[in-house]
PDB file of C-alpha atoms in Angstrom:
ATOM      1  CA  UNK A 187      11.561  17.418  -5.731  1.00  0.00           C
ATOM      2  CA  UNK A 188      11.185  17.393  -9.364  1.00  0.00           C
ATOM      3  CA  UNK A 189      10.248  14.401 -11.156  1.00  0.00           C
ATOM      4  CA  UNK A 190      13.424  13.441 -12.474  1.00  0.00           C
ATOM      5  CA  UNK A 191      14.323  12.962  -9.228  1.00  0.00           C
ATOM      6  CA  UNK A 192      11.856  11.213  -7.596  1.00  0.00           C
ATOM      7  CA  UNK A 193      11.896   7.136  -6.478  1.00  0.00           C
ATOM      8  CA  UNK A 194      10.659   5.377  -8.492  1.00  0.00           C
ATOM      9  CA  UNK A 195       9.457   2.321  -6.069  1.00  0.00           C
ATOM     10  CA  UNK A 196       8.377  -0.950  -7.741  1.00  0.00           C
ATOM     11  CA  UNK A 197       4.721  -2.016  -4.744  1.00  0.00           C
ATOM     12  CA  UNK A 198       3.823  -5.433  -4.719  1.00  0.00           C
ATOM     13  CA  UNK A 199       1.067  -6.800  -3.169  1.00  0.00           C
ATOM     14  CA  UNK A 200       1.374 -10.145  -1.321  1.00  0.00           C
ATOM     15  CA  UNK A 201      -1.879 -11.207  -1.702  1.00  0.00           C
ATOM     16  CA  UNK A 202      -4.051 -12.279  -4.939  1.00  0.00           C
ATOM     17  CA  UNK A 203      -7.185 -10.896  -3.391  1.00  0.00           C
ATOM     18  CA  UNK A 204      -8.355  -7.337  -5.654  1.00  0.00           C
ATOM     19  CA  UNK A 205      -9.208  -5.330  -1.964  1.00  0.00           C
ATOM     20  CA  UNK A 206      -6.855  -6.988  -0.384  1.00  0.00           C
ATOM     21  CA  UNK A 207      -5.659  -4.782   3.175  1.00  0.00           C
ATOM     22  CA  UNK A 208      -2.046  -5.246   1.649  1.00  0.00           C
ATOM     23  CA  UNK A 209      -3.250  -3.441  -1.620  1.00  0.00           C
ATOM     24  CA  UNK A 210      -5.295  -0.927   0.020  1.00  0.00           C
ATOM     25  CA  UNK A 211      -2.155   0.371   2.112  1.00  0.00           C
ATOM     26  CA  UNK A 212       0.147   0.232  -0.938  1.00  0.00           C
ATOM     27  CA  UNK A 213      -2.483   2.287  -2.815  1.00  0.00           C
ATOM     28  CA  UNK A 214      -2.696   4.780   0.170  1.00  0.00           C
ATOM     29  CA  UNK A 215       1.003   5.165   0.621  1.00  0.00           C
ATOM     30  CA  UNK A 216       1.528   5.776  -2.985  1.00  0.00           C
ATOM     31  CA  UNK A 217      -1.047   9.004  -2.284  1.00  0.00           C
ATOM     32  CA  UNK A 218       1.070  10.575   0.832  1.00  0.00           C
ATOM     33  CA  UNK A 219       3.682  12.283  -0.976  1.00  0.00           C
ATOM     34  CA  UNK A 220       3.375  11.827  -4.555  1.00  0.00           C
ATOM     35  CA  UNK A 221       5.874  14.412  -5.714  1.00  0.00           C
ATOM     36  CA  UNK A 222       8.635  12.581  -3.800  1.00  0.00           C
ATOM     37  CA  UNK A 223       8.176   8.601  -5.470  1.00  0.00           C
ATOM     38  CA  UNK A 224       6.079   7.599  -8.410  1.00  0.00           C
ATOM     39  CA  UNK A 225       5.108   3.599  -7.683  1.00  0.00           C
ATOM     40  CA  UNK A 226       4.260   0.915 -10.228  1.00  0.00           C
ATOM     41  CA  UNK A 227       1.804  -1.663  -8.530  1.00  0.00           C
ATOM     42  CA  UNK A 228       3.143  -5.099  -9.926  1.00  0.00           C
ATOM     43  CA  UNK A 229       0.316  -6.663 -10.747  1.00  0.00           C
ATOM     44  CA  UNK A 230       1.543 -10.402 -12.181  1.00  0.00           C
ATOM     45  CA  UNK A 231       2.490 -11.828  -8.611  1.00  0.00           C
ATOM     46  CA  UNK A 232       0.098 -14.914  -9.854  1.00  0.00           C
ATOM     47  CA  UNK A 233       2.147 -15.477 -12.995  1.00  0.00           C
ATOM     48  CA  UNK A 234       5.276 -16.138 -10.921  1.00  0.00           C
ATOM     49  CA  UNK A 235       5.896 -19.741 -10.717  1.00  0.00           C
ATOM     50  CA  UNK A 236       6.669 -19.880  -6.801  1.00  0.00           C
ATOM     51  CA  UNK A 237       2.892 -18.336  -6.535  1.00  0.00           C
ATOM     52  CA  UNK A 238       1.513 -20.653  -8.432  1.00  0.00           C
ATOM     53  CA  UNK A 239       2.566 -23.801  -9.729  1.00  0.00           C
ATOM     54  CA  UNK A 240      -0.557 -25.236 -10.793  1.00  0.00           C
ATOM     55  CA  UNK A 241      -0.245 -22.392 -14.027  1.00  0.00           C
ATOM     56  CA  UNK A 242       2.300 -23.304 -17.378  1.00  0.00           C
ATOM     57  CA  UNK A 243       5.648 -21.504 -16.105  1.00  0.00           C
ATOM     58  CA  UNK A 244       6.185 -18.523 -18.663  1.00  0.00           C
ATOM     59  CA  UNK A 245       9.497 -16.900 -18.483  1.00  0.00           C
ATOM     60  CA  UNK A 246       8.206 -14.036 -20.032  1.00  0.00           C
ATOM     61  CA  UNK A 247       6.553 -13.535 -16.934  1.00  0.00           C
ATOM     62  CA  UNK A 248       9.663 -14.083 -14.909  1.00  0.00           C
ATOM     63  CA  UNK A 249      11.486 -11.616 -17.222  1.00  0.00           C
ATOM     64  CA  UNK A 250       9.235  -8.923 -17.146  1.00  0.00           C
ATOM     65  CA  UNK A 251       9.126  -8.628 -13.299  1.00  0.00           C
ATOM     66  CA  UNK A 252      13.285  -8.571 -13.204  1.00  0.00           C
ATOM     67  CA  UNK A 253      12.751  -5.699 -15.974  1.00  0.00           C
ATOM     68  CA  UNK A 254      10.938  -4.189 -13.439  1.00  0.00           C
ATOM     69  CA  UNK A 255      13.006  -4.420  -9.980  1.00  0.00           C
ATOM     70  CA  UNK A 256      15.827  -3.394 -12.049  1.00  0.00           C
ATOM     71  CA  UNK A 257      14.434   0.044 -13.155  1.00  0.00           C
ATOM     72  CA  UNK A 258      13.238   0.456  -9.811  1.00  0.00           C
ATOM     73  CA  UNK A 259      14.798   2.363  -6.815  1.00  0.00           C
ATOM     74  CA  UNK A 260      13.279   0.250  -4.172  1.00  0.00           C
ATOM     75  CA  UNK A 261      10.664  -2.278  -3.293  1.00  0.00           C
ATOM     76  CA  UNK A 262       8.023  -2.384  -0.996  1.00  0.00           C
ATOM     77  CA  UNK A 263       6.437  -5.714  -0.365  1.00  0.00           C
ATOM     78  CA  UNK A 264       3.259  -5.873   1.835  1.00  0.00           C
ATOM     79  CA  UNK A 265       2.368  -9.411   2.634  1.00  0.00           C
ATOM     80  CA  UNK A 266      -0.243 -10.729   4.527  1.00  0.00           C
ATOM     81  CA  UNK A 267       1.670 -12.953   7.757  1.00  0.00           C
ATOM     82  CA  UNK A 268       1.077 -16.597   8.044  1.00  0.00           C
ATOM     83  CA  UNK A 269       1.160 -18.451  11.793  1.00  0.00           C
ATOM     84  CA  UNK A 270       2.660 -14.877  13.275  1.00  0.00           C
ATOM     85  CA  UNK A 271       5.990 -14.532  10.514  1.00  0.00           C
ATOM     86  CA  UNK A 272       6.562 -14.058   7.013  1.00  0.00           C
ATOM     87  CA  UNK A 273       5.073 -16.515   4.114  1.00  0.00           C
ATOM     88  CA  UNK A 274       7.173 -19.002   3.015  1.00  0.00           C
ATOM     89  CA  UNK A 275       7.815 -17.876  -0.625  1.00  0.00           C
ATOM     90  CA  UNK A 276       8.904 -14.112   0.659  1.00  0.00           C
ATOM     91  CA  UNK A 277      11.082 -16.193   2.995  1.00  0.00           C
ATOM     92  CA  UNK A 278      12.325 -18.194   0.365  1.00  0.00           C
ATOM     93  CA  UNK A 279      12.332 -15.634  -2.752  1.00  0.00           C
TER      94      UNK A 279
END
């Protein structure tokens, strides 16, 4: 697969944490096949203001992460569970 014709897939993280196990599979995914997806790790889940409300809301922010689900393919979200089920923002995103 050439790549003009690979997915692209848009990774993000659910947890803040820099080694966090959710990052470190991402990262390890992204190295199985990389002729047949390139990923961009979205790295400004913090500047979101559902992820953290105690931080001046910037829509630039906001903007910049629909810039990139739109140029994406798919999405690949690996969140840490909370009390055995998804976290409440994924649930209510």
């Amino acid at each position: 697969m050439s790549d003009s014709t690979a997915l692209h897939i848009l990774a993000i993280s659910g947890s803040l944490r820099s080694q966090s196990a959710n990052s470190l599979l991402l990262k390890a995914l992204s190295e199985m096949e990389p002729q047949l997806a390139t990923f961009t790790f979205y790295e400004g889940l913090e500047d979101l203001p559902p992820f953290n409300p105690d931080k001046p809301q910037d829509i630039l922010s906001v903007l910049h992460f629909r810039k990139l689900l739109s140029q994406s393919d798919a999405v690949i979200i690996s969140t840490p569970e909370y009390a055995f089920g998804v976290p409440g923002v994924l649930k209510n995103a």
